[in-house]
PDB file of C-alpha atoms in Angstrom:
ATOM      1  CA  UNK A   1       1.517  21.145  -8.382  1.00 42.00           C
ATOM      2  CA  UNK A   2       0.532  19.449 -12.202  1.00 49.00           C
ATOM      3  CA  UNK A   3      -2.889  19.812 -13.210  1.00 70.00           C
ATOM      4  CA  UNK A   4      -2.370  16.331 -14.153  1.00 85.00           C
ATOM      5  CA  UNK A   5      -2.850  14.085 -10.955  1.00 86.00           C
ATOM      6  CA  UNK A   6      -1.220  11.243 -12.735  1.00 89.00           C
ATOM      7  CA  UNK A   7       2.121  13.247 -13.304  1.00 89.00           C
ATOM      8  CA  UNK A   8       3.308  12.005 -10.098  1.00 88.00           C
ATOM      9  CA  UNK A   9       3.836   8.396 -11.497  1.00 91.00           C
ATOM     10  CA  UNK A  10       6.904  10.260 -13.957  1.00 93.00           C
ATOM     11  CA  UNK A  11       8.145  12.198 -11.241  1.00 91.00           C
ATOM     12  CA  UNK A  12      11.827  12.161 -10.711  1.00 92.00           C
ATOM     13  CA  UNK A  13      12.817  11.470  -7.155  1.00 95.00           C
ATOM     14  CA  UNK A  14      16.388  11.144  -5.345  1.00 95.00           C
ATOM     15  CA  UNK A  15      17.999   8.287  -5.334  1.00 97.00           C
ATOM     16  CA  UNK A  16      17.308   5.424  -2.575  1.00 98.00           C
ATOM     17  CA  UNK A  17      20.276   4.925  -0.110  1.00 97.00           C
ATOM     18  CA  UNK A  18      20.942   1.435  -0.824  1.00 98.00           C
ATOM     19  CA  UNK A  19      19.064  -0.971  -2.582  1.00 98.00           C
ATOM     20  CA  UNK A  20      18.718  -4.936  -0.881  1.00 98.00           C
ATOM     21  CA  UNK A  21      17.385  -8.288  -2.228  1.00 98.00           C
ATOM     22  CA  UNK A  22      15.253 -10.386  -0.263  1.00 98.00           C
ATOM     23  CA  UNK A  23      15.395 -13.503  -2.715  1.00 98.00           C
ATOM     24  CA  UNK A  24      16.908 -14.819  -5.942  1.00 97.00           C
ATOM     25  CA  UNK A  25      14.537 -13.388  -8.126  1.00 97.00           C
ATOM     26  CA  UNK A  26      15.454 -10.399 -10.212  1.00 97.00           C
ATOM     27  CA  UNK A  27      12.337  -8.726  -8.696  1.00 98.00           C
ATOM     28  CA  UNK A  28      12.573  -9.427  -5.329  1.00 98.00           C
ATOM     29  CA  UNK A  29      14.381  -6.227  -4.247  1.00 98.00           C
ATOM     30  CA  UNK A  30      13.608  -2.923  -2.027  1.00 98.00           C
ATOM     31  CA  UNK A  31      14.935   0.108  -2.092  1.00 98.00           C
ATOM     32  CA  UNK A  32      15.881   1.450   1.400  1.00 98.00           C
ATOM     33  CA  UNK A  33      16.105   5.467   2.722  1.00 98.00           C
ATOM     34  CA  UNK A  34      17.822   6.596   5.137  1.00 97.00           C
ATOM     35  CA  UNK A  35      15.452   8.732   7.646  1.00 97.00           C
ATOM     36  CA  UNK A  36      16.558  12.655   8.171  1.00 95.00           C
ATOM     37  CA  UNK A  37      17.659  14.064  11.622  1.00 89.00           C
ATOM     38  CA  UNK A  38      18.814  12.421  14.544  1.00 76.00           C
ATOM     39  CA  UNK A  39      17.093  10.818  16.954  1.00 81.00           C
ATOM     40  CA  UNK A  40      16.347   7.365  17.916  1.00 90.00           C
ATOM     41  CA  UNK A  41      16.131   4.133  16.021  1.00 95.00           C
ATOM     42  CA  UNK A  42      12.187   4.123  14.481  1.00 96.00           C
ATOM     43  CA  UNK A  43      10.399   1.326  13.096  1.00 96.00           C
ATOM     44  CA  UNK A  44      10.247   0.708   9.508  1.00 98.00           C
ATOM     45  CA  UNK A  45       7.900   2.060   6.935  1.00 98.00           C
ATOM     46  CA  UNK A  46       7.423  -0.670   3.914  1.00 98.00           C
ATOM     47  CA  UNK A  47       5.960   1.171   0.970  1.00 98.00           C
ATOM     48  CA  UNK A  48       3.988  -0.957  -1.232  1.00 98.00           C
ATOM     49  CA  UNK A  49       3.514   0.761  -4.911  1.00 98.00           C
ATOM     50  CA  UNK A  50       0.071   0.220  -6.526  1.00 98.00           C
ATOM     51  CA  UNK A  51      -0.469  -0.022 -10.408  1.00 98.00           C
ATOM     52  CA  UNK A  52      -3.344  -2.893 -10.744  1.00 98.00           C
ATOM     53  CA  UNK A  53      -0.221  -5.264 -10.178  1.00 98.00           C
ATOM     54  CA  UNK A  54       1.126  -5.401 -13.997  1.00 98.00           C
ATOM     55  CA  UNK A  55       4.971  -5.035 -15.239  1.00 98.00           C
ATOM     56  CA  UNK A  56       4.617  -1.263 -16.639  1.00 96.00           C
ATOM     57  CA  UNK A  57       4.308   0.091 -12.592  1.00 97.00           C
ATOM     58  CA  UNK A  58       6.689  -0.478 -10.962  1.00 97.00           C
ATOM     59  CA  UNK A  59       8.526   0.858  -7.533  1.00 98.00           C
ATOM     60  CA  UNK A  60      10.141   3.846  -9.042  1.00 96.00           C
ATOM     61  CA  UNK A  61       6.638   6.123  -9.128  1.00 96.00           C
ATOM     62  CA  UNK A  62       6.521   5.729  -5.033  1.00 97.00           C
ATOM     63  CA  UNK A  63       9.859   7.149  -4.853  1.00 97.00           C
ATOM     64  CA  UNK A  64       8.628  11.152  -3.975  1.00 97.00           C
ATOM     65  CA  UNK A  65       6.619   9.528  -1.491  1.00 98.00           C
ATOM     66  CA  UNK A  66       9.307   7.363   0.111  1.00 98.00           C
ATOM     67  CA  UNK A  67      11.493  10.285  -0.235  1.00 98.00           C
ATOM     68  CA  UNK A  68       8.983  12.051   1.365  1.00 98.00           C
ATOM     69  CA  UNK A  69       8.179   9.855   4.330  1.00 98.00           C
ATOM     70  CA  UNK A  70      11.951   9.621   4.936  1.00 98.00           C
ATOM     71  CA  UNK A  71      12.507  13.679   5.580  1.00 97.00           C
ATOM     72  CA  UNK A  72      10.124  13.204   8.141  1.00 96.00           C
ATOM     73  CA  UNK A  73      11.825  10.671  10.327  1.00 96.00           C
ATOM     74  CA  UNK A  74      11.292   7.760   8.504  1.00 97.00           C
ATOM     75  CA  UNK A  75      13.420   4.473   7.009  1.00 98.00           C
ATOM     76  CA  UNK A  76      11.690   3.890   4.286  1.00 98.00           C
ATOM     77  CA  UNK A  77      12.093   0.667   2.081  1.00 98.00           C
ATOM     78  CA  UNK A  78      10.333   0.467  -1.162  1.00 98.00           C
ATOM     79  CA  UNK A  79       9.652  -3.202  -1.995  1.00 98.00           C
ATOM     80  CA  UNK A  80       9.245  -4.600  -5.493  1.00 98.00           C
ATOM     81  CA  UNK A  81       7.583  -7.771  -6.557  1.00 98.00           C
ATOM     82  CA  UNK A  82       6.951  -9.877  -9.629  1.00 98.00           C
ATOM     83  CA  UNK A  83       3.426  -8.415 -11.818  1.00 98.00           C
ATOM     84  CA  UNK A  84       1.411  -9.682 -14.236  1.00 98.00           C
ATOM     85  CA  UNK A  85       2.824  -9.634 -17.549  1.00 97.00           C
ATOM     86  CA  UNK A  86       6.504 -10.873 -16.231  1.00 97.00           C
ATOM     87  CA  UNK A  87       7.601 -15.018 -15.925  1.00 95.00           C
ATOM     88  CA  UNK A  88       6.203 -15.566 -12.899  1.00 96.00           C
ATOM     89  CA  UNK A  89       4.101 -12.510 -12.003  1.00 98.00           C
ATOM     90  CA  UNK A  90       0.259 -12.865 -10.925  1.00 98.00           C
ATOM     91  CA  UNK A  91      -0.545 -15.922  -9.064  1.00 98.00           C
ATOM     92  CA  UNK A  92       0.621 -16.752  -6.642  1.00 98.00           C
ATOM     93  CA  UNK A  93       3.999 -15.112  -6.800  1.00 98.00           C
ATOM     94  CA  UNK A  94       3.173 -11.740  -6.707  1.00 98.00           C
ATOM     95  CA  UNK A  95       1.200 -12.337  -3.358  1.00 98.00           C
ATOM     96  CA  UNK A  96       4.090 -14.838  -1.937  1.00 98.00           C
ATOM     97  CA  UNK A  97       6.748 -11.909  -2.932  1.00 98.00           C
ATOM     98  CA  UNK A  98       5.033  -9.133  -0.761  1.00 98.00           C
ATOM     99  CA  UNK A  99       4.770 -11.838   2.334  1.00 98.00           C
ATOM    100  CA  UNK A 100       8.379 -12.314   1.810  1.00 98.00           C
ATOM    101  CA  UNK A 101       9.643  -9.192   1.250  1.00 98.00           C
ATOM    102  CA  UNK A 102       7.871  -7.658   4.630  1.00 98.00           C
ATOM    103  CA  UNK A 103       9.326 -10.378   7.191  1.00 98.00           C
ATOM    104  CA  UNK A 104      12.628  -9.907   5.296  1.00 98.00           C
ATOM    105  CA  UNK A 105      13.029  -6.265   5.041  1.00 98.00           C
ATOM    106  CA  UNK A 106      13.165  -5.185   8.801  1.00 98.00           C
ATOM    107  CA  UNK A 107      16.223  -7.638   9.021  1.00 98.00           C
ATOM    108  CA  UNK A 108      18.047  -6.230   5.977  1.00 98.00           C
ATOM    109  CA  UNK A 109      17.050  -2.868   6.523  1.00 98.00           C
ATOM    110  CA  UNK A 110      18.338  -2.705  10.151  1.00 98.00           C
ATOM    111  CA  UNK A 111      21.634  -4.429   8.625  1.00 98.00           C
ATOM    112  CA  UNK A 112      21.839  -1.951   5.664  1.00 97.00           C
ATOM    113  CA  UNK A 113      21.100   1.181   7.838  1.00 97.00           C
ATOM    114  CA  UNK A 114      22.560   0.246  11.462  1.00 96.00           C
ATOM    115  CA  UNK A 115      21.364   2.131  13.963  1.00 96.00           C
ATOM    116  CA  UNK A 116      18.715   3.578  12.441  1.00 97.00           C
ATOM    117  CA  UNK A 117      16.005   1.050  12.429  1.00 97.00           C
ATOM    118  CA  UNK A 118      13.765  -0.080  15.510  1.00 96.00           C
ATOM    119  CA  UNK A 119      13.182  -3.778  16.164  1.00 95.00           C
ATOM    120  CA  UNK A 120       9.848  -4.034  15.752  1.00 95.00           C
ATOM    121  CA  UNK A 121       6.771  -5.130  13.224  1.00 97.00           C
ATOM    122  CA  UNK A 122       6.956  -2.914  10.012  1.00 98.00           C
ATOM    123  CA  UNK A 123       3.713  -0.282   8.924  1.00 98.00           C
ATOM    124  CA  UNK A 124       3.103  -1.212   5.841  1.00 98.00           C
ATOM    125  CA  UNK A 125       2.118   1.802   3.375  1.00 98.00           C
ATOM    126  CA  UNK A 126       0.079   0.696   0.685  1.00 98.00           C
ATOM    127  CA  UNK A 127      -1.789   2.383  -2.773  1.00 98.00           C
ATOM    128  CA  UNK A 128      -4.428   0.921  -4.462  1.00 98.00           C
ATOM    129  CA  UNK A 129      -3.426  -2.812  -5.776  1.00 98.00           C
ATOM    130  CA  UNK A 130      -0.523  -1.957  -3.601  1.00 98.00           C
ATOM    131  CA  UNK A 131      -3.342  -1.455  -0.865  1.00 98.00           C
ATOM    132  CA  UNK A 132      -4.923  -4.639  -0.994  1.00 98.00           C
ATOM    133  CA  UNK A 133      -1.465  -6.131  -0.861  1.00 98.00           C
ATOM    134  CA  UNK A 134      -0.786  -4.988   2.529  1.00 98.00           C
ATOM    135  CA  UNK A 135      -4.424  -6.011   3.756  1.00 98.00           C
ATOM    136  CA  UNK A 136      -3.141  -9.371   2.682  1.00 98.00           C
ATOM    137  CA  UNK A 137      -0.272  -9.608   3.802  1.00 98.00           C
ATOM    138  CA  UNK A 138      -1.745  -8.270   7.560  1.00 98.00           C
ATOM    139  CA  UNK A 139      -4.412 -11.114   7.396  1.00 98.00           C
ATOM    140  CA  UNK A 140      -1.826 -13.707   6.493  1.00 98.00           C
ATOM    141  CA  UNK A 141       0.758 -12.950   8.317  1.00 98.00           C
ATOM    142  CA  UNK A 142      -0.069 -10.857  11.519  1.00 97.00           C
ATOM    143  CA  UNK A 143       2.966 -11.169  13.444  1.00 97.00           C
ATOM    144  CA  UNK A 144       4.740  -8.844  10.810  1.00 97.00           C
ATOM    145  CA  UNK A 145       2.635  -6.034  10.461  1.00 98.00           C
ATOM    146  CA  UNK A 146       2.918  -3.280  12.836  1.00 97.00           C
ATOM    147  CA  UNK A 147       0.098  -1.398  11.057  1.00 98.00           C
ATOM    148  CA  UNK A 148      -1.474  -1.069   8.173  1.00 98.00           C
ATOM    149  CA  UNK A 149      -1.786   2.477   5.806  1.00 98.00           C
ATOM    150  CA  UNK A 150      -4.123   1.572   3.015  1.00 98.00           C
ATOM    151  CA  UNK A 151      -4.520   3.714   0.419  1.00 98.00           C
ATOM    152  CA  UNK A 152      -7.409   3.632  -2.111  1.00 98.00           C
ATOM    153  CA  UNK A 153      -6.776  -0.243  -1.706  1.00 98.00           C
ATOM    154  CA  UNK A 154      -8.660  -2.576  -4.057  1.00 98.00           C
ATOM    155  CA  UNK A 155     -10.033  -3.996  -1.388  1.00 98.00           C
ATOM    156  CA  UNK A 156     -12.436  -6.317  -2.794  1.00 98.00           C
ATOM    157  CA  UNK A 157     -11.463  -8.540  -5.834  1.00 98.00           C
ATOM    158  CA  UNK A 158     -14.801 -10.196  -6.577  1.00 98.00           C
ATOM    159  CA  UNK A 159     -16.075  -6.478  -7.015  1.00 98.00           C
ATOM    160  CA  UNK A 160     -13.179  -5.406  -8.908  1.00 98.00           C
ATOM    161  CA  UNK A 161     -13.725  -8.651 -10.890  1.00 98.00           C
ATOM    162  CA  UNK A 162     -17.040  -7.316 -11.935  1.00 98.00           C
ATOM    163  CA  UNK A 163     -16.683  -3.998 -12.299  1.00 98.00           C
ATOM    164  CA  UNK A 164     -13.331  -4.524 -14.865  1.00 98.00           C
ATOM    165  CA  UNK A 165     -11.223  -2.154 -13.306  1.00 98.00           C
ATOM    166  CA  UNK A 166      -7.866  -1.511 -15.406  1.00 98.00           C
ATOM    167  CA  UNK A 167      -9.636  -4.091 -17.853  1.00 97.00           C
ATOM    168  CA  UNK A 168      -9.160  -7.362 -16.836  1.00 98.00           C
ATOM    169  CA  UNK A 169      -6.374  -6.543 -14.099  1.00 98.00           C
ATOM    170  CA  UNK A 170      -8.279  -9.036 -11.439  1.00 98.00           C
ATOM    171  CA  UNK A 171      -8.658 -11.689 -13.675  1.00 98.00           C
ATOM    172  CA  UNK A 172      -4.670 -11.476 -15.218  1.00 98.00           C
ATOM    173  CA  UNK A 173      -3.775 -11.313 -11.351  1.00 98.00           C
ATOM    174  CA  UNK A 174      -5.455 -14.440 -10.371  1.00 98.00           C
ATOM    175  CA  UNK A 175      -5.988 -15.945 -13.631  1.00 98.00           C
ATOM    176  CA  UNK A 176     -10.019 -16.223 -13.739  1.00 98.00           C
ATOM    177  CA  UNK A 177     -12.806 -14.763 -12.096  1.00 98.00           C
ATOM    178  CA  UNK A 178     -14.290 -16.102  -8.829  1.00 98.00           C
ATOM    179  CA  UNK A 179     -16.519 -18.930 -10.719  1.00 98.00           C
ATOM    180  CA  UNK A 180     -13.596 -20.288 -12.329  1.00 98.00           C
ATOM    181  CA  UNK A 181     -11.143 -20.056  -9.130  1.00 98.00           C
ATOM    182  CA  UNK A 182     -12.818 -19.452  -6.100  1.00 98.00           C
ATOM    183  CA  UNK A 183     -10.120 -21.011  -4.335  1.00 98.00           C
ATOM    184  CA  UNK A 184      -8.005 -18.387  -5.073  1.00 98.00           C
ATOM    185  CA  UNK A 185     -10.463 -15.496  -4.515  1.00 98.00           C
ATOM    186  CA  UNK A 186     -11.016 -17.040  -0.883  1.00 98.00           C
ATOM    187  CA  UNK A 187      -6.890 -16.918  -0.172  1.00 98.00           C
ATOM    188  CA  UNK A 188      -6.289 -13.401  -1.896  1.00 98.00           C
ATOM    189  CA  UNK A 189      -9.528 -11.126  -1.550  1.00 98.00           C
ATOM    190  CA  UNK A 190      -9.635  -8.681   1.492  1.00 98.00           C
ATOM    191  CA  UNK A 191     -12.827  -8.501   1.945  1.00 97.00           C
ATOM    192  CA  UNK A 192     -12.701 -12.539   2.493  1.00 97.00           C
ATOM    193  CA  UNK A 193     -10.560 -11.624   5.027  1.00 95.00           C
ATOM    194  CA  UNK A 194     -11.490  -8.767   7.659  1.00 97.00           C
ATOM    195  CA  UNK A 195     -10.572  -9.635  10.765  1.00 96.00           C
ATOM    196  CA  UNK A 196      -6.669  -8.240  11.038  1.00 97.00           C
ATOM    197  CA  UNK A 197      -5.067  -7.718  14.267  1.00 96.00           C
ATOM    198  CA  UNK A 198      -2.972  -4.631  13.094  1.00 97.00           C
ATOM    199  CA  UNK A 199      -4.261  -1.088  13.646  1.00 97.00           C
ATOM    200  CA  UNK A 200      -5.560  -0.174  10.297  1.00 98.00           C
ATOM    201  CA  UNK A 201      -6.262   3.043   8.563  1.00 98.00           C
ATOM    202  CA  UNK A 202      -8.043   3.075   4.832  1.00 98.00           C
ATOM    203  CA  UNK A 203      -7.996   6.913   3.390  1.00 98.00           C
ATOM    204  CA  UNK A 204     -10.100   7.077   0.066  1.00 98.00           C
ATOM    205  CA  UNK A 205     -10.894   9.994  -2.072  1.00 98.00           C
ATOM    206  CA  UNK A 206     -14.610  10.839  -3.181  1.00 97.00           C
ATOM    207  CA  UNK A 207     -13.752  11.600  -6.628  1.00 97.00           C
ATOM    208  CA  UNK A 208     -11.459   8.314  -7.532  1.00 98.00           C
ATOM    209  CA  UNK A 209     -12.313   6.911 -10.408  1.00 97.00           C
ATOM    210  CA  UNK A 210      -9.746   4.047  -9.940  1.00 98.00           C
ATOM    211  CA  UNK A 211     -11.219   2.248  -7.101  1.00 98.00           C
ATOM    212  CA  UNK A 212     -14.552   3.201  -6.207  1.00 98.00           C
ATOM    213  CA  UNK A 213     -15.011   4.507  -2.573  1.00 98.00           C
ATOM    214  CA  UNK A 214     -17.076   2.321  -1.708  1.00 98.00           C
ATOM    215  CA  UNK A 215     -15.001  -0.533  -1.794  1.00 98.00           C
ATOM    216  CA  UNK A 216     -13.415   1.303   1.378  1.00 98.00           C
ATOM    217  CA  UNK A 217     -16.565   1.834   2.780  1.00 98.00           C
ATOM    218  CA  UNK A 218     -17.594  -1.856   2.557  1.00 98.00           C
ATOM    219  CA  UNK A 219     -14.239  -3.398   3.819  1.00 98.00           C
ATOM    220  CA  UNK A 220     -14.161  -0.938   6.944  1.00 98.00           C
ATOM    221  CA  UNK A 221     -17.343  -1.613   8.015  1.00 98.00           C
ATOM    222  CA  UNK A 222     -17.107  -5.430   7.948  1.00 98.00           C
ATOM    223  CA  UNK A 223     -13.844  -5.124   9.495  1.00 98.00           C
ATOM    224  CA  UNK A 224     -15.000  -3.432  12.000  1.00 98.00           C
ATOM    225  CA  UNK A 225     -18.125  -5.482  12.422  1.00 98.00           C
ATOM    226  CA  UNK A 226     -15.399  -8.381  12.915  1.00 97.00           C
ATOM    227  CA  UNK A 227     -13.002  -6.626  15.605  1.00 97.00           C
ATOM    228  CA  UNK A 228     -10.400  -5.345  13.282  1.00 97.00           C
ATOM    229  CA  UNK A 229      -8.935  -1.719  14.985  1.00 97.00           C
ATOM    230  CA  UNK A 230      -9.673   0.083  11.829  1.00 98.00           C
ATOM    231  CA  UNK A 231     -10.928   3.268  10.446  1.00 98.00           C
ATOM    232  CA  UNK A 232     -11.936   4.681   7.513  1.00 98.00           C
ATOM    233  CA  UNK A 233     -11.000   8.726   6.700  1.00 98.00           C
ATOM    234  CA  UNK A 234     -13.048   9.794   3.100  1.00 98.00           C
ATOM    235  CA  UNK A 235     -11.610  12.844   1.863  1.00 98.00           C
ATOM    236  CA  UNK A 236     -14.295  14.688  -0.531  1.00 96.00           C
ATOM    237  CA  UNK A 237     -12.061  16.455  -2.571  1.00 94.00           C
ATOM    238  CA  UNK A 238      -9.717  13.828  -2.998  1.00 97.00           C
ATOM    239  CA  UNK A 239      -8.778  11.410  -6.501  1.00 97.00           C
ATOM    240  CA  UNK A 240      -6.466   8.092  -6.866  1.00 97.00           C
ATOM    241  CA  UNK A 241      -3.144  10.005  -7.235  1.00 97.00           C
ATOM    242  CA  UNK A 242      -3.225  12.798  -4.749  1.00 96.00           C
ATOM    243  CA  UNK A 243      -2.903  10.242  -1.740  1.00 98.00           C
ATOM    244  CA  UNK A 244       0.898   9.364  -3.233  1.00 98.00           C
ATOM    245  CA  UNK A 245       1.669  13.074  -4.089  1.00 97.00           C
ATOM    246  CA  UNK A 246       3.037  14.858  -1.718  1.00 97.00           C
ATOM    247  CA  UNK A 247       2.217  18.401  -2.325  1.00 95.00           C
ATOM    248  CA  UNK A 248      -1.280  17.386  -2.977  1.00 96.00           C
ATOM    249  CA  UNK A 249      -3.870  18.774  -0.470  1.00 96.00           C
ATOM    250  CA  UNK A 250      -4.420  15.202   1.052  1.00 97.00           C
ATOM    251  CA  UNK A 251      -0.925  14.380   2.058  1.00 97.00           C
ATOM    252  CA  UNK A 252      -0.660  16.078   5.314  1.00 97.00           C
ATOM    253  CA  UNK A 253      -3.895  13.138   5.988  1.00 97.00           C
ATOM    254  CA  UNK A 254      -1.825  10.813   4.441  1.00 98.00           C
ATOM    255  CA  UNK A 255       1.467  11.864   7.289  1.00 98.00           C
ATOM    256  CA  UNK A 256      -1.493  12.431   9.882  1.00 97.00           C
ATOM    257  CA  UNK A 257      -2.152   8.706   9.582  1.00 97.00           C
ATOM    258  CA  UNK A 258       1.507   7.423   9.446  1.00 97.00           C
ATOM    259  CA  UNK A 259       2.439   8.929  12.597  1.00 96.00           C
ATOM    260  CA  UNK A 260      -0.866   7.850  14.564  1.00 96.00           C
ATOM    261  CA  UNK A 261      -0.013   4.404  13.145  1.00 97.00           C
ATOM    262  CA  UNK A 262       3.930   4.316  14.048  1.00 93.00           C
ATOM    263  CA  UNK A 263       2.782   6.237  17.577  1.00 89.00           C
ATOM    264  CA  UNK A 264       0.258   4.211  18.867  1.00 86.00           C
ATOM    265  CA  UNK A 265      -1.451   7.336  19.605  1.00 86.00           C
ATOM    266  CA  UNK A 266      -5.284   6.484  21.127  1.00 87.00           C
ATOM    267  CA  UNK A 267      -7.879   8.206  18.619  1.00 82.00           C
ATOM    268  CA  UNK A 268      -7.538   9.887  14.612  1.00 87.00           C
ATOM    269  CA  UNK A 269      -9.880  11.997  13.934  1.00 82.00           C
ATOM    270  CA  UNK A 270     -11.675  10.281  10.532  1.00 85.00           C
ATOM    271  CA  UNK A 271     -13.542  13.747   9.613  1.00 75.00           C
ATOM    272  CA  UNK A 272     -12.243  15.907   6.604  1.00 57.00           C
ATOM    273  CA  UNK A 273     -11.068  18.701   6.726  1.00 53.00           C
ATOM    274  CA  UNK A 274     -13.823  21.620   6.499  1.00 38.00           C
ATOM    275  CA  UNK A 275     -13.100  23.930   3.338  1.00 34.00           C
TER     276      UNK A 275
END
């Protein structure tokens, strides 16, 4: 493994199966994997890539993950969207993209890989800004999420706002801060938003120095204050990158989550590891 947790953002990665469009725009495209093994038909894993929504991330950097996630059982569909710095990126298309692309993708990923893909709501895999897309998407449209895996999300904007993480990447995402559109903090911010019907797991590293922990800490707790089935797992040891690597000492937490998620099983343990 690099010394450098970032490397995994360069790192080369087989190439997706097929890739599908779920509307007109140039950007509005996943990139499906065909799960290894036999076996039956499982439901959909929609990967979600983070980098503070601008044009320089984009889907490619979650492909050892996907890749990943697929030799374990998995279809896998990486879904892009339109980012700040791109015609038309930030609000509200980047948000209206993601709620697209996850009600589309089961459909086109069951046609694209027949057989192979269960009917039922997606889990939606999400790191970092690509974290508090999939809380979004969960409290806006519940009937489509199967489960939520969030990541390091940035899971509140007003905070994130103030803080100036990625310089300025809130305020290029929703084009002000919340005095100047508060309207649009109240539709896109998470932590506006707690109560989600989907079983919900936030993992967060104590070292990040991304997206402070306690954003995690704060969202959990009010979502569980409000009924949301959701848990919070805090790995010590843990930075922003590691939770996307996956020979990094948190991913078997990271696969620990997925499969209590696609499961249904009744209880994850939310200690760490001892060391």
């Amino acid at each position: 493994m690099s010394t450098d947790p970032r490397a995994v953002l360069t790192r080369p990665a087989p190439p997706p199966d097929v890739t599908v469009a779920y509307g007109d725009h140039p950007e509005q495209l996943a990139d499906l994997r065909r799960p290894a093994g036999g076996g039956p038909a499982r439901r959909l894993v929609i990967v979600v890539h983070g980098g503070f929504w601008r044009a320089e991330y984009d889907r490619t950097h979650t492909g050892p993950m996907a890749a990943a996630l697929a030799a374990l059982g998995h279809p896998v569909a990486q879904v892009e969207y339109r980012r700040t710095g791109q015609p038309g990126g930030g609000w509200p298309n980047t948000l209206t993209d993601v709620l697209a692309g996850v009600a589309a993708l089961p459909g086109l990923a069951a046609a694209a890989l027949p057989g192979l893909v269960a009917p039922a709501p997606p889990i939606l895999v999400g790191h970092s800004a690509g974290g508090h897309l999939a809380l979004h998407v969960a409290a806006n449209a519940p009937a489509t999420v199967g489960g939520v895996l969030a990541l390091a999300p940035v899971a509140d904007l007003a905070e994130a706002y103030r803080l100036d993480l990625d310089g300025g990447a809130v305020a290029a995402l929703l084009g002000g801060g919340p005095a100047e559109v508060p309207e649009r903090y109240a539709t896109a911010d998470p932590s506006a938003s707690v109560a989600i019907r989907a079983r919900t797991v936030v993992i967060h590293g104590a070292l990040d120095r991304q997206v402070p922990v306690s954003m995690s800490r704060s969202w959990v707790a009010a979502a569980q204050a409000a009924g949301t089935p959701a848990t919070l797992i805090e790995l010590p040891e843990c930075e922003h990158f590691g939770l996307i690597a996956p020979d990094s000492a948190a991913w078997p937490r990271v696969v620990d989550a997925l499969r209590f998620l696609h499961d249904d099983l009744p209880a994850i343990d939310a200690r760490s590891p001892s060391r």
